Tab-separated table of N, CA and C in Angstrom:
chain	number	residue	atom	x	y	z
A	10	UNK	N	109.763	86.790	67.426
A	10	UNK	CA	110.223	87.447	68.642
A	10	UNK	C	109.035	87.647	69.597
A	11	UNK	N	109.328	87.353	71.061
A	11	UNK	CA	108.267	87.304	71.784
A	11	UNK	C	107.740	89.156	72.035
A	12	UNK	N	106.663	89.285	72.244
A	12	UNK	CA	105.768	90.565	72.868
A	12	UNK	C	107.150	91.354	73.756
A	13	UNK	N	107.701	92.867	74.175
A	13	UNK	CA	108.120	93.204	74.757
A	13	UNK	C	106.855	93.249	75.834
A	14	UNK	N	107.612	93.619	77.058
A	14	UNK	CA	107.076	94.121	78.503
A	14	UNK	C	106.159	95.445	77.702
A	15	UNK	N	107.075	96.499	76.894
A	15	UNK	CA	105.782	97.255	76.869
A	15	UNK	C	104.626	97.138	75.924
A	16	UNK	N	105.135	95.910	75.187
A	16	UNK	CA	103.631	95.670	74.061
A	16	UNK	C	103.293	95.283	75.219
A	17	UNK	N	103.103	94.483	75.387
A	17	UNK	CA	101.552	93.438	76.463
A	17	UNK	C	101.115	94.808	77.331
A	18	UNK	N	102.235	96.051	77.648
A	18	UNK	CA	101.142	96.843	78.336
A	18	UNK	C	100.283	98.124	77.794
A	19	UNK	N	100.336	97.980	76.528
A	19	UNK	CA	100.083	98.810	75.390
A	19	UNK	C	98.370	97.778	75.113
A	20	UNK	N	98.784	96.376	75.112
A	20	UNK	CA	97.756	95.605	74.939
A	20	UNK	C	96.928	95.275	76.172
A	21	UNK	N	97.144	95.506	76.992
A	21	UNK	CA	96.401	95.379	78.368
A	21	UNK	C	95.541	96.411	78.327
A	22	UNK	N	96.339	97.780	78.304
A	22	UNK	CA	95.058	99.072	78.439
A	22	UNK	C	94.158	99.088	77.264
A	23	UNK	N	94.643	98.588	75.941
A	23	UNK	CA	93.284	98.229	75.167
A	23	UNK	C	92.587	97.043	75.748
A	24	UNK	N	92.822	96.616	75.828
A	24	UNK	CA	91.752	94.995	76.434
A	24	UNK	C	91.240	95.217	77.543
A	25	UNK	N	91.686	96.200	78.584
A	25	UNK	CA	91.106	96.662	79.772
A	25	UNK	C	90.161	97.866	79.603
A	26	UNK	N	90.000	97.991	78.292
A	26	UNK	CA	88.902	98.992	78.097
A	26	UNK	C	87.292	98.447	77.693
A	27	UNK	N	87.892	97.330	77.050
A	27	UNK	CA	86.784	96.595	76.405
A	27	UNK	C	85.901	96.104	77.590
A	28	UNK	N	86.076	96.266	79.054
A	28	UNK	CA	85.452	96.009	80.077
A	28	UNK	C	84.657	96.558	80.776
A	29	UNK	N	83.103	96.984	81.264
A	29	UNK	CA	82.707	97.509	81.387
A	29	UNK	C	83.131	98.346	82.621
A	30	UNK	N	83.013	99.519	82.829
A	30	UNK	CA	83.119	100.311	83.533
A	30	UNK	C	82.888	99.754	85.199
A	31	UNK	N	81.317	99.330	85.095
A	31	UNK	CA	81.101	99.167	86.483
A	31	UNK	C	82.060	97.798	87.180
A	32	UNK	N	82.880	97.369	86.315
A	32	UNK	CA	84.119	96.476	86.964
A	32	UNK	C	85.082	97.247	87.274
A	33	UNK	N	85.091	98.162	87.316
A	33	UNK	CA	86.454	98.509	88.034
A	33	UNK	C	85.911	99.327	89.622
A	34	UNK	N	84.510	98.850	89.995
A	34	UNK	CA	84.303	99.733	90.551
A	34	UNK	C	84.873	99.221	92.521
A	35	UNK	N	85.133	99.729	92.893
A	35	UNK	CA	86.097	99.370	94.367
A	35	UNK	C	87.582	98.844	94.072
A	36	UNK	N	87.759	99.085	92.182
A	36	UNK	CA	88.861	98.504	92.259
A	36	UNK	C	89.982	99.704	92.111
A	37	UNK	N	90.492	99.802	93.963
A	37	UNK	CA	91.314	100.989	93.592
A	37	UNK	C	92.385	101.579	92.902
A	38	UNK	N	93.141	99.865	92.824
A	38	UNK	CA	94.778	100.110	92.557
A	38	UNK	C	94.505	99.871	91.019
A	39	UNK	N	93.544	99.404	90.150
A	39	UNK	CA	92.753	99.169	88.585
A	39	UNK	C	93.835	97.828	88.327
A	40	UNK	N	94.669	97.746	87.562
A	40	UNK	CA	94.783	96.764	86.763
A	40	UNK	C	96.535	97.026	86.327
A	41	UNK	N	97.384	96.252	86.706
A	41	UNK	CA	98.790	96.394	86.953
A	41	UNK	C	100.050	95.622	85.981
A	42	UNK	N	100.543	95.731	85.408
A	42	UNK	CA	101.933	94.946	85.179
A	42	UNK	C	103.131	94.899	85.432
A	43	UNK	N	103.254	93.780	86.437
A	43	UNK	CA	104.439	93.601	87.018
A	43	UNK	C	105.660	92.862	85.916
A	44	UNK	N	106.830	93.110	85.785
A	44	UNK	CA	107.596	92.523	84.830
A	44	UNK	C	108.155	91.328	84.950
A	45	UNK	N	107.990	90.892	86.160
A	45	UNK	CA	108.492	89.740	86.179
A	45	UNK	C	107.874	88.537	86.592
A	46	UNK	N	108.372	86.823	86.232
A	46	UNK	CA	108.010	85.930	86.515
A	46	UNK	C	107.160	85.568	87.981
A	47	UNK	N	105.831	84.332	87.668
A	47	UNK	CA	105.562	84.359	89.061
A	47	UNK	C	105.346	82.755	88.969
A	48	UNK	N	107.072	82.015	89.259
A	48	UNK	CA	106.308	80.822	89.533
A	48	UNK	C	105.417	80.077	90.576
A	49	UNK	N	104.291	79.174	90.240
A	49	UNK	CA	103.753	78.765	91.599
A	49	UNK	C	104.952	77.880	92.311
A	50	UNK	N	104.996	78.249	93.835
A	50	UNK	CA	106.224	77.306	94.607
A	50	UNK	C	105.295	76.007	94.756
A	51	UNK	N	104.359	75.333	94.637
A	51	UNK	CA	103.940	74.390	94.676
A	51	UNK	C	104.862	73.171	93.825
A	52	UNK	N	104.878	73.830	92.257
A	52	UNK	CA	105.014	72.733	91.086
A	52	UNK	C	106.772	73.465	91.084
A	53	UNK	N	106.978	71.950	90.266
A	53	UNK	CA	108.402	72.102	90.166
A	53	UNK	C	109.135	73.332	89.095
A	54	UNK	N	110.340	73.959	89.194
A	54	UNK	CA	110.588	75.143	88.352
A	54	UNK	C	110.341	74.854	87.100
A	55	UNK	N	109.863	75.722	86.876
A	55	UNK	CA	109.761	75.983	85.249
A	55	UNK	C	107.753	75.295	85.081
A	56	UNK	N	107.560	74.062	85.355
A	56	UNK	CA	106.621	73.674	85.386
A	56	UNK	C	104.621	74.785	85.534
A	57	UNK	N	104.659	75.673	86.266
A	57	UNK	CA	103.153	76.366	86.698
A	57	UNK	C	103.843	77.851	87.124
A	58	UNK	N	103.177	78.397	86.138
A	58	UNK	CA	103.374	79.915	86.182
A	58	UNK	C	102.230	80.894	86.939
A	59	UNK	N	101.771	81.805	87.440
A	59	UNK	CA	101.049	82.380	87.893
A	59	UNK	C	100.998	83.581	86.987
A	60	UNK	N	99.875	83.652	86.166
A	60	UNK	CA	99.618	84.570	85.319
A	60	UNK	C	98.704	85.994	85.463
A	61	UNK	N	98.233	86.001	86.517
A	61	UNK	CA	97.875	86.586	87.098
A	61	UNK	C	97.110	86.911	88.857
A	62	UNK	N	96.699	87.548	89.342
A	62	UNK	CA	95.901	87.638	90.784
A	62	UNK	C	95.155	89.397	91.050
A	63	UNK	N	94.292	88.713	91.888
A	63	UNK	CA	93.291	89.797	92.403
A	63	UNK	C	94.294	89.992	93.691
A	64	UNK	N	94.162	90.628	94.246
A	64	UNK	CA	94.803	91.692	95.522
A	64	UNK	C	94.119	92.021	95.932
A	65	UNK	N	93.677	91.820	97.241
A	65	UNK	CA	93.015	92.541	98.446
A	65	UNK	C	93.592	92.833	99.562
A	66	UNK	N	94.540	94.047	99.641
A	66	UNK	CA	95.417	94.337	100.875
A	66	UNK	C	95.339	95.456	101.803
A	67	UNK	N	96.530	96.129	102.206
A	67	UNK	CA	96.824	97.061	102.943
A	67	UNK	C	96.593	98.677	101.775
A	68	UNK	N	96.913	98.195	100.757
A	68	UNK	CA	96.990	99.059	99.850
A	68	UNK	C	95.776	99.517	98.976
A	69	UNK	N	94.918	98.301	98.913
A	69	UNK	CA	93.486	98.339	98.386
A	69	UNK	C	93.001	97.155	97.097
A	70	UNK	N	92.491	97.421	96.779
A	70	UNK	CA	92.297	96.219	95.922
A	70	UNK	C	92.749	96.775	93.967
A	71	UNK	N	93.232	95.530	94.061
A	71	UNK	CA	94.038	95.624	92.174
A	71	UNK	C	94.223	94.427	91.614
A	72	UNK	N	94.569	94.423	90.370
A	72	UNK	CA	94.910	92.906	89.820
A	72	UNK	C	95.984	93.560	89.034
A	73	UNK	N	96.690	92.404	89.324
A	73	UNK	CA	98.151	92.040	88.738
A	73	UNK	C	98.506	91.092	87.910
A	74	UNK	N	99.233	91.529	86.666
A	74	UNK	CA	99.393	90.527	85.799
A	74	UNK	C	100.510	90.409	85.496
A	75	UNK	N	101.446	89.605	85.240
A	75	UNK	CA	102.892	89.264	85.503
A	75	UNK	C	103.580	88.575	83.919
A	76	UNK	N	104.007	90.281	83.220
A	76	UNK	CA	104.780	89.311	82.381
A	76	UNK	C	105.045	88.841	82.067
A	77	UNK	N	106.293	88.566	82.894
A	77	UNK	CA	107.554	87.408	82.906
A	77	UNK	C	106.841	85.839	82.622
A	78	UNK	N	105.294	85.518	83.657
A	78	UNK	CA	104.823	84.792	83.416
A	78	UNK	C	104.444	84.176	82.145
A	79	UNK	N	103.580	85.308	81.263
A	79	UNK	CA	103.077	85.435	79.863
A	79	UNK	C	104.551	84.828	78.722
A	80	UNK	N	105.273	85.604	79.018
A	80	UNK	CA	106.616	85.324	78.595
A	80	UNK	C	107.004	83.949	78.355
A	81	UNK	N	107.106	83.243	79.762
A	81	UNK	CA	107.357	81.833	79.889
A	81	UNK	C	106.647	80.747	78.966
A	82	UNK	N	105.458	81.306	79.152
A	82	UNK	CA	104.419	79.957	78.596
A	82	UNK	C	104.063	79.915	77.139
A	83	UNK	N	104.111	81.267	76.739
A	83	UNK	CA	103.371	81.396	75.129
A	83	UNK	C	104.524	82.037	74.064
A	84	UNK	N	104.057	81.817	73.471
A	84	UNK	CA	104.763	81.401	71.835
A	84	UNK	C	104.692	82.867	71.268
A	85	UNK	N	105.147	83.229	70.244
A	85	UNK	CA	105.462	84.644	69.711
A	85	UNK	C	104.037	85.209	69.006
A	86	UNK	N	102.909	84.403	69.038
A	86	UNK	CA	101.660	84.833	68.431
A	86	UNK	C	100.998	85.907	69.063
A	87	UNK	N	100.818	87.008	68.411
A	87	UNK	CA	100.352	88.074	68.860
A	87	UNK	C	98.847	88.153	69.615
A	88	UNK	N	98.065	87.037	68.646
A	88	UNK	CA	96.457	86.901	68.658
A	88	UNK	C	96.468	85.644	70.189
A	89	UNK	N	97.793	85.209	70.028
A	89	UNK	CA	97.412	84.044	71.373
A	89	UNK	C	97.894	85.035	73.044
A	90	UNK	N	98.611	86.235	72.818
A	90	UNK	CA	99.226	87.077	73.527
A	90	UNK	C	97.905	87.633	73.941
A	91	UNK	N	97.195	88.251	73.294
A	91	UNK	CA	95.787	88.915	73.754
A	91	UNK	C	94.708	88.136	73.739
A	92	UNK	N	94.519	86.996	73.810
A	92	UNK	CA	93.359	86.009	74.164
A	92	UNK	C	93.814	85.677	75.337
A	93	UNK	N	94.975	85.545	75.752
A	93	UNK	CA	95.002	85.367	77.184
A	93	UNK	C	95.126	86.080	78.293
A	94	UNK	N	96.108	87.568	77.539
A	94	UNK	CA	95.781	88.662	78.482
A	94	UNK	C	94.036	88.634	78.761
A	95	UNK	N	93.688	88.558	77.682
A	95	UNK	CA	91.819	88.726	78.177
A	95	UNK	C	91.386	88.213	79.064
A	96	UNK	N	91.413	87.034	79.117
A	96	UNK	CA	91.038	85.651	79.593
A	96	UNK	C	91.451	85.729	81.372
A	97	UNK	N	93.039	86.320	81.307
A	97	UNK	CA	93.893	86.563	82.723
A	97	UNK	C	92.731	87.495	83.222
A	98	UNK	N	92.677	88.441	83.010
A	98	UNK	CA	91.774	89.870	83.219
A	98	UNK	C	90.452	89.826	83.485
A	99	UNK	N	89.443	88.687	82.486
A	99	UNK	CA	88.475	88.127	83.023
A	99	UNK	C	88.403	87.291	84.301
A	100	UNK	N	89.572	86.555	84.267
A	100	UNK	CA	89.646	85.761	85.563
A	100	UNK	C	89.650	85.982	86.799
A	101	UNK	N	90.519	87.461	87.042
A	101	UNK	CA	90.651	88.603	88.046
A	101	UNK	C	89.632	89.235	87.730
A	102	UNK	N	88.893	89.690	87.294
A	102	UNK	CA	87.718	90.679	87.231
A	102	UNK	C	87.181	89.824	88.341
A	103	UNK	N	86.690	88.469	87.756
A	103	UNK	CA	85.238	87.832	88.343
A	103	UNK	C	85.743	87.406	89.884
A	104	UNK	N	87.170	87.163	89.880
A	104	UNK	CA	87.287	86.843	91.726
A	104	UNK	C	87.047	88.560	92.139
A	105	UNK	N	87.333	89.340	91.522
A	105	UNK	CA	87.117	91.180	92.508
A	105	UNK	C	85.304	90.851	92.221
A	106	UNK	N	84.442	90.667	91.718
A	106	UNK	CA	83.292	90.898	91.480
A	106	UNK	C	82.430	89.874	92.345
A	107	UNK	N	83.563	88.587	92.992
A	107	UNK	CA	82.963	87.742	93.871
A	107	UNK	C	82.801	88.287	94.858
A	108	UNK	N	84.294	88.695	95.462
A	108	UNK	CA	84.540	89.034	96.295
A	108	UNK	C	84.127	90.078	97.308
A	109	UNK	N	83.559	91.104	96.300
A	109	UNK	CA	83.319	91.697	96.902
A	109	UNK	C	81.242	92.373	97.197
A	110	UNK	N	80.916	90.739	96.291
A	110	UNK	CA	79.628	90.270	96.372
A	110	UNK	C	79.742	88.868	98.040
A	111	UNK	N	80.915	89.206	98.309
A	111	UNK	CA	80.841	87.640	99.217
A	111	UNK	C	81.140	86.235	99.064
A	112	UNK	N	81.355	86.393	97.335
A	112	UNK	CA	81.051	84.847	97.029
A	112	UNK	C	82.358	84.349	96.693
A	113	UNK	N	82.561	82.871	96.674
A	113	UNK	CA	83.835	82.520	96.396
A	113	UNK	C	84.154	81.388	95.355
A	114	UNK	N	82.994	81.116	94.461
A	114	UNK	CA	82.705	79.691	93.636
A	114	UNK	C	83.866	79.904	92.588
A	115	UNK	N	84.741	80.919	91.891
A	115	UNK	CA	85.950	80.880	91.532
A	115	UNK	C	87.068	80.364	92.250
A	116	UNK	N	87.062	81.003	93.488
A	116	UNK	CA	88.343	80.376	94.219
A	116	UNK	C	88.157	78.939	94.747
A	117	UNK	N	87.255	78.155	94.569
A	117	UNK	CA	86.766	77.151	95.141
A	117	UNK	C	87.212	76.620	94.040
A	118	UNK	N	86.923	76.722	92.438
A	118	UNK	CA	87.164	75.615	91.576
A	118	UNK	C	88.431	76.072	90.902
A	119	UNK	N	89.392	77.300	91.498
A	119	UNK	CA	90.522	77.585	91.036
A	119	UNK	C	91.447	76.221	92.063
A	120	UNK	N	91.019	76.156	93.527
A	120	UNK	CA	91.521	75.355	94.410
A	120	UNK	C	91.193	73.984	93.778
A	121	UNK	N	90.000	73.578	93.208
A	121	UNK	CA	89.896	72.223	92.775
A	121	UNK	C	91.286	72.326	91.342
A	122	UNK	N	91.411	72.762	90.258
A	122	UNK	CA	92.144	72.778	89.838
A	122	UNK	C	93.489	72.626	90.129
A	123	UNK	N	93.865	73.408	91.044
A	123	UNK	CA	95.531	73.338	91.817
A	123	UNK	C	95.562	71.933	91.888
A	124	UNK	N	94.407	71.565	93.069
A	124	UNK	CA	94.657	70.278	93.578
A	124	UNK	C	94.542	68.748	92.435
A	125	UNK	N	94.088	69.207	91.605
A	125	UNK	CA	93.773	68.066	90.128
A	125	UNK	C	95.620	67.930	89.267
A	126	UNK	N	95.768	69.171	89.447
A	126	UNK	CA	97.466	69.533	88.847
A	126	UNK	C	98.371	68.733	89.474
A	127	UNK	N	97.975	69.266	90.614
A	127	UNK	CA	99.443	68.494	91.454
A	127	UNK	C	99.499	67.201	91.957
A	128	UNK	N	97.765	66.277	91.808
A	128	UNK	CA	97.734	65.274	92.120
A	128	UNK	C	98.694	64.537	90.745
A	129	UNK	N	98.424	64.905	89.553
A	129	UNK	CA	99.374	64.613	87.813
A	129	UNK	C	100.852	64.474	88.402
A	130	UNK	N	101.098	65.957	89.183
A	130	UNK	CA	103.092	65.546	89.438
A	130	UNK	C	103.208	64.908	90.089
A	131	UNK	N	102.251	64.266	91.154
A	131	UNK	CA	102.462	63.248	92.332
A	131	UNK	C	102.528	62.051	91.672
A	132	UNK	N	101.767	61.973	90.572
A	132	UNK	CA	101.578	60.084	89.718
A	132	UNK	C	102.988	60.250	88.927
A	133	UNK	N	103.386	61.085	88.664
A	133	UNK	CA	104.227	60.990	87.722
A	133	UNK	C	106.331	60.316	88.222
């Protein structure tokens, strides 16, 4: 049986502890779970999930991690459930830690990636 919505957020605030402090720092809204799916509209349904994002808005800055997404893609393994929550969380840490150093060499090779993906559904 897959993770409920509230394990993964039972497992988030442990795994979001294991992070040092001075990362959360400007991060106002901290670290979020939304319950539902986020497919990318790029790739076809079902195909590219959005597993997580950094937020920089009206509201302040947070990262969001999306269930429904987690849900979609992975298998009932508990240990593969929290290697990737990690992994999601690291990923959003380091764009808030670019970002707000100026720098953007994540979103640059997150964009090379997109574009490597979707060149695959175009051959296909």
């Amino acid at each position: 049986m897959k993770p409920t919505y509230d394990q993964m957020g039972d497992w988030l605030e442990e795994i979001a502890r294991e992070f040092p402090e001075a990362f959360f720092e400007d991060l106002d809204g901290g670290i979020q779970l939304e319950e539902q799916a986020l497919p990318d509209p790029d790739f076809p349904p079902g195909e590219m999930y959005i597993m997580g994002e950094y937020v920089h808005d009206s509201l302040g800055r947070y990262i969001l991690l999306y269930y429904g997404s987690f849900a979609a893609l992975l298998e009932e393994d508990e240990e593969g459930w929290k290697d990737e929550i990690f992994a999601t969380v690291a990923h959003e840490f380091t764009h808030h830690l670019e970002e707000t150093a100026g720098l953007h060499a994540l979103d640059d090779k997150d964009l090379e990636f997109l574009r490597e993906a979707l060149a695959e559904y175009e051959d296909e």
